[in-house]
Amino acid sequence: MTSHTCVPPFVRPVLCILLLWGTLAPRSSAQPHIDKAWGILKAGLAEGNAEKRAAATSVLGLVLKNPEAQALAEKSLKDEKPQVRAAAADALAAMQASSAVPLLKEAVQDKDVSVVLAAAHALYVMKVPEGYEVYYAVLTGKKKSGNGLVADQKKMLSDPKKMAQMGFEQGIGFIPFAGLGLGAINAITKDDTSPVRAAAAKLLATDPDPRSGEALVEAAADKSWLVRAAALDAVALRGEYTLGPRVEFAMDDEKEQVRYIAAATVIRLRDLGEAHSQTK
C-alpha cells in the first residue's frame, strides 16, 4: 500500500495546499523585495533632478544580463541631460550590452564631450573599432579619414571646462601615476586638456590600426609632457619594435619622467625586435 493511501481523504486537500504553499512561499516572500528594488530604481530614473537620474542610471550597470535593466539604460541614453546620457553609456559598458552597440555609435555623435567619451569607452570595452576613432580624434584633432572635425566636435574638444572635468572623470584612470608620481597629479590640476588627450593616447595602445601608431609617435613630441609620457607608454605597449628608433629623441626630453618612460620604451622595443629576428 502506498503512503498517500494512509492519509484520510478529508486531509488530502489541506495537505496539498500546505505543500503548495511550502513550494511557493520563499519565492513570494522574496518578490516584494524585488518589486521594491525596481520601484526605487524607476523612481530615480523618473526624477526631475538630472543628477539623481544620472545616479540611478549609472547603477543599472550592476544589473547584468537583465533585459529590463538594459532597456532602461538605453532609454536614458536619449535623456535631455548629458550627464544622464553619459551615465547610460557607462552602464551599458558595464553590462557588456553588445546589442546596444548601434545606439552607442549614435551617441558618439553627441554634441556633449562627456557623452562622446562615455560612448567611446563603452565601444572600446566591447572591442568595437569606432571607439578608437574617437580617441584618435581626441589625440590628434582630426579623424582617421583625414577629414577635419565638424564644428560641434571642435568646440567640445576645445572647451577648457569640459575637458578639465573629463580629465578627472575619464583621464585619471588611464595615466600611469605609479611611474609619474606627484607631478602628474599637479599637471592635471593645472592643465585644461592634456589629461583627456593623455587618456586617449593610452587607449590607442591596443588599436591595431597603423595610423594610431603614427599618431602616438607624433604625440611623443606634444607640448604637454603628460601627453608625451602617455604616448610613449602606449608605443611601448603596442609592441611595434620598428617604432623604437623613431621615439629615441624622447630620451632627451626636458622632463625626466618622460625620459624614463622613453628609455624603457626604447629598451622594450629593442628586445622585441631582437626576439623577432631570432624567430626568422
PDB file of N, CA and C in Angstrom, residues 225-268:
ATOM      1  N   TRP A 225      53.751  67.503 -21.408  1.00  0.00           N
ATOM      2  CA  TRP A 225      54.581  66.353 -21.028  1.00  0.00           C
ATOM      3  C   TRP A 225      53.727  65.162 -20.609  1.00  0.00           C
ATOM      4  N   LEU A 226      52.532  65.449 -20.126  1.00  0.00           N
ATOM      5  CA  LEU A 226      51.645  64.366 -19.727  1.00  0.00           C
ATOM      6  C   LEU A 226      51.228  63.551 -20.955  1.00  0.00           C
ATOM      7  N   VAL A 227      50.954  64.243 -22.051  1.00  0.00           N
ATOM      8  CA  VAL A 227      50.604  63.557 -23.295  1.00  0.00           C
ATOM      9  C   VAL A 227      51.821  62.824 -23.854  1.00  0.00           C
ATOM     10  N   ARG A 228      52.981  63.447 -23.773  1.00  0.00           N
ATOM     11  CA  ARG A 228      54.211  62.791 -24.262  1.00  0.00           C
ATOM     12  C   ARG A 228      54.452  61.487 -23.506  1.00  0.00           C
ATOM     13  N   ALA A 229      54.290  61.541 -22.198  1.00  0.00           N
ATOM     14  CA  ALA A 229      54.519  60.346 -21.378  1.00  0.00           C
ATOM     15  C   ALA A 229      53.522  59.243 -21.718  1.00  0.00           C
ATOM     16  N   ALA A 230      52.255  59.619 -21.854  1.00  0.00           N
ATOM     17  CA  ALA A 230      51.218  58.627 -22.164  1.00  0.00           C
ATOM     18  C   ALA A 230      51.427  58.041 -23.557  1.00  0.00           C
ATOM     19  N   ALA A 231      51.837  58.877 -24.513  1.00  0.00           N
ATOM     20  CA  ALA A 231      52.060  58.401 -25.876  1.00  0.00           C
ATOM     21  C   ALA A 231      53.211  57.398 -25.917  1.00  0.00           C
ATOM     22  N   LEU A 232      54.278  57.703 -25.211  1.00  0.00           N
ATOM     23  CA  LEU A 232      55.422  56.778 -25.170  1.00  0.00           C
ATOM     24  C   LEU A 232      55.048  55.461 -24.498  1.00  0.00           C
ATOM     25  N   ASP A 233      54.283  55.566 -23.436  1.00  0.00           N
ATOM     26  CA  ASP A 233      53.815  54.364 -22.749  1.00  0.00           C
ATOM     27  C   ASP A 233      52.994  53.498 -23.702  1.00  0.00           C
ATOM     28  N   ALA A 234      52.149  54.143 -24.497  1.00  0.00           N
ATOM     29  CA  ALA A 234      51.312  53.420 -25.459  1.00  0.00           C
ATOM     30  C   ALA A 234      52.156  52.804 -26.574  1.00  0.00           C
ATOM     31  N   VAL A 235      53.170  53.523 -27.018  1.00  0.00           N
ATOM     32  CA  VAL A 235      54.073  52.979 -28.042  1.00  0.00           C
ATOM     33  C   VAL A 235      54.737  51.700 -27.525  1.00  0.00           C
ATOM     34  N   ALA A 236      55.153  51.732 -26.266  1.00  0.00           N
ATOM     35  CA  ALA A 236      55.778  50.546 -25.679  1.00  0.00           C
ATOM     36  C   ALA A 236      54.803  49.382 -25.625  1.00  0.00           C
ATOM     37  N   LEU A 237      53.586  49.650 -25.209  1.00  0.00           N
ATOM     38  CA  LEU A 237      52.590  48.592 -25.071  1.00  0.00           C
ATOM     39  C   LEU A 237      52.149  48.030 -26.423  1.00  0.00           C
ATOM     40  N   ARG A 238      52.172  48.850 -27.467  1.00  0.00           N
ATOM     41  CA  ARG A 238      51.813  48.358 -28.798  1.00  0.00           C
ATOM     42  C   ARG A 238      52.769  47.259 -29.254  1.00  0.00           C
ATOM     43  N   GLY A 239      54.018  47.403 -28.849  1.00  0.00           N
ATOM     44  CA  GLY A 239      54.986  46.353 -29.185  1.00  0.00           C
ATOM     45  C   GLY A 239      55.492  46.384 -30.618  1.00  0.00           C
ATOM     46  N   GLU A 240      55.287  47.476 -31.331  1.00  0.00           N
ATOM     47  CA  GLU A 240      55.803  47.592 -32.704  1.00  0.00           C
ATOM     48  C   GLU A 240      57.272  48.003 -32.622  1.00  0.00           C
ATOM     49  N   TYR A 241      58.150  47.030 -32.721  1.00  0.00           N
ATOM     50  CA  TYR A 241      59.570  47.309 -32.488  1.00  0.00           C
ATOM     51  C   TYR A 241      60.149  48.287 -33.510  1.00  0.00           C
ATOM     52  N   THR A 242      59.512  48.406 -34.680  1.00  0.00           N
ATOM     53  CA  THR A 242      60.018  49.337 -35.695  1.00  0.00           C
ATOM     54  C   THR A 242      59.837  50.793 -35.267  1.00  0.00           C
ATOM     55  N   LEU A 243      59.009  51.038 -34.274  1.00  0.00           N
ATOM     56  CA  LEU A 243      58.801  52.402 -33.798  1.00  0.00           C
ATOM     57  C   LEU A 243      59.880  52.836 -32.806  1.00  0.00           C
ATOM     58  N   GLY A 244      60.648  51.888 -32.305  1.00  0.00           N
ATOM     59  CA  GLY A 244      61.674  52.196 -31.316  1.00  0.00           C
ATOM     60  C   GLY A 244      62.614  53.316 -31.721  1.00  0.00           C
ATOM     61  N   PRO A 245      63.273  53.197 -32.875  1.00  0.00           N
ATOM     62  CA  PRO A 245      64.200  54.260 -33.286  1.00  0.00           C
ATOM     63  C   PRO A 245      63.532  55.617 -33.467  1.00  0.00           C
ATOM     64  N   ARG A 246      62.247  55.615 -33.731  1.00  0.00           N
ATOM     65  CA  ARG A 246      61.549  56.868 -34.008  1.00  0.00           C
ATOM     66  C   ARG A 246      61.174  57.637 -32.744  1.00  0.00           C
ATOM     67  N   VAL A 247      61.293  56.989 -31.589  1.00  0.00           N
ATOM     68  CA  VAL A 247      60.999  57.704 -30.338  1.00  0.00           C
ATOM     69  C   VAL A 247      62.246  57.870 -29.471  1.00  0.00           C
ATOM     70  N   GLU A 248      63.403  57.552 -30.030  1.00  0.00           N
ATOM     71  CA  GLU A 248      64.645  57.700 -29.267  1.00  0.00           C
ATOM     72  C   GLU A 248      64.884  59.149 -28.861  1.00  0.00           C
ATOM     73  N   PHE A 249      64.396  60.094 -29.682  1.00  0.00           N
ATOM     74  CA  PHE A 249      64.580  61.516 -29.369  1.00  0.00           C
ATOM     75  C   PHE A 249      64.013  61.873 -28.001  1.00  0.00           C
ATOM     76  N   ALA A 250      62.995  61.135 -27.560  1.00  0.00           N
ATOM     77  CA  ALA A 250      62.337  61.458 -26.297  1.00  0.00           C
ATOM     78  C   ALA A 250      63.232  61.178 -25.091  1.00  0.00           C
ATOM     79  N   MET A 251      64.317  60.451 -25.290  1.00  0.00           N
ATOM     80  CA  MET A 251      65.239  60.217 -24.176  1.00  0.00           C
ATOM     81  C   MET A 251      65.984  61.492 -23.797  1.00  0.00           C
ATOM     82  N   ASP A 252      65.863  62.548 -24.611  1.00  0.00           N
ATOM     83  CA  ASP A 252      66.467  63.853 -24.314  1.00  0.00           C
ATOM     84  C   ASP A 252      65.409  64.871 -23.899  1.00  0.00           C
ATOM     85  N   ASP A 253      64.222  64.391 -23.536  1.00  0.00           N
ATOM     86  CA  ASP A 253      63.126  65.281 -23.145  1.00  0.00           C
ATOM     87  C   ASP A 253      63.520  66.107 -21.921  1.00  0.00           C
ATOM     88  N   GLU A 254      62.940  67.305 -21.829  1.00  0.00           N
ATOM     89  CA  GLU A 254      63.245  68.174 -20.694  1.00  0.00           C
ATOM     90  C   GLU A 254      62.688  67.641 -19.382  1.00  0.00           C
ATOM     91  N   LYS A 255      61.657  66.815 -19.465  1.00  0.00           N
ATOM     92  CA  LYS A 255      61.058  66.230 -18.262  1.00  0.00           C
ATOM     93  C   LYS A 255      61.677  64.870 -17.985  1.00  0.00           C
ATOM     94  N   GLU A 256      62.210  64.707 -16.797  1.00  0.00           N
ATOM     95  CA  GLU A 256      62.864  63.432 -16.511  1.00  0.00           C
ATOM     96  C   GLU A 256      61.889  62.264 -16.487  1.00  0.00           C
ATOM     97  N   GLN A 257      60.626  62.523 -16.080  1.00  0.00           N
ATOM     98  CA  GLN A 257      59.638  61.437 -16.111  1.00  0.00           C
ATOM     99  C   GLN A 257      59.442  60.911 -17.527  1.00  0.00           C
ATOM    100  N   VAL A 258      59.450  61.823 -18.490  1.00  0.00           N
ATOM    101  CA  VAL A 258      59.306  61.423 -19.889  1.00  0.00           C
ATOM    102  C   VAL A 258      60.555  60.675 -20.343  1.00  0.00           C
ATOM    103  N   ARG A 259      61.718  61.146 -19.933  1.00  0.00           N
ATOM    104  CA  ARG A 259      62.969  60.473 -20.314  1.00  0.00           C
ATOM    105  C   ARG A 259      62.982  59.036 -19.792  1.00  0.00           C
ATOM    106  N   TYR A 260      62.474  58.835 -18.575  1.00  0.00           N
ATOM    107  CA  TYR A 260      62.438  57.493 -18.001  1.00  0.00           C
ATOM    108  C   TYR A 260      61.567  56.556 -18.861  1.00  0.00           C
ATOM    109  N   ILE A 261      60.364  57.033 -19.195  1.00  0.00           N
ATOM    110  CA  ILE A 261      59.463  56.201 -19.995  1.00  0.00           C
ATOM    111  C   ILE A 261      60.046  55.950 -21.375  1.00  0.00           C
ATOM    112  N   ALA A 262      60.666  56.987 -21.956  1.00  0.00           N
ATOM    113  CA  ALA A 262      61.278  56.833 -23.283  1.00  0.00           C
ATOM    114  C   ALA A 262      62.383  55.778 -23.252  1.00  0.00           C
ATOM    115  N   ALA A 263      63.196  55.825 -22.214  1.00  0.00           N
ATOM    116  CA  ALA A 263      64.297  54.859 -22.111  1.00  0.00           C
ATOM    117  C   ALA A 263      63.759  53.436 -22.000  1.00  0.00           C
ATOM    118  N   ALA A 264      62.758  53.251 -21.178  1.00  0.00           N
ATOM    119  CA  ALA A 264      62.175  51.915 -21.022  1.00  0.00           C
ATOM    120  C   ALA A 264      61.516  51.457 -22.320  1.00  0.00           C
ATOM    121  N   THR A 265      60.903  52.388 -23.023  1.00  0.00           N
ATOM    122  CA  THR A 265      60.251  52.055 -24.293  1.00  0.00           C
ATOM    123  C   THR A 265      61.272  51.611 -25.327  1.00  0.00           C
ATOM    124  N   VAL A 266      62.368  52.349 -25.424  1.00  0.00           N
ATOM    125  CA  VAL A 266      63.417  52.008 -26.399  1.00  0.00           C
ATOM    126  C   VAL A 266      63.985  50.621 -26.103  1.00  0.00           C
ATOM    127  N   ILE A 267      64.241  50.331 -24.839  1.00  0.00           N
ATOM    128  CA  ILE A 267      64.793  49.012 -24.474  1.00  0.00           C
ATOM    129  C   ILE A 267      63.787  47.911 -24.771  1.00  0.00           C
ATOM    130  N   ARG A 268      62.537  48.133 -24.385  1.00  0.00           N
ATOM    131  CA  ARG A 268      61.492  47.116 -24.608  1.00  0.00           C
ATOM    132  C   ARG A 268      61.351  46.792 -26.094  1.00  0.00           C
TER     133      ARG A 268
END
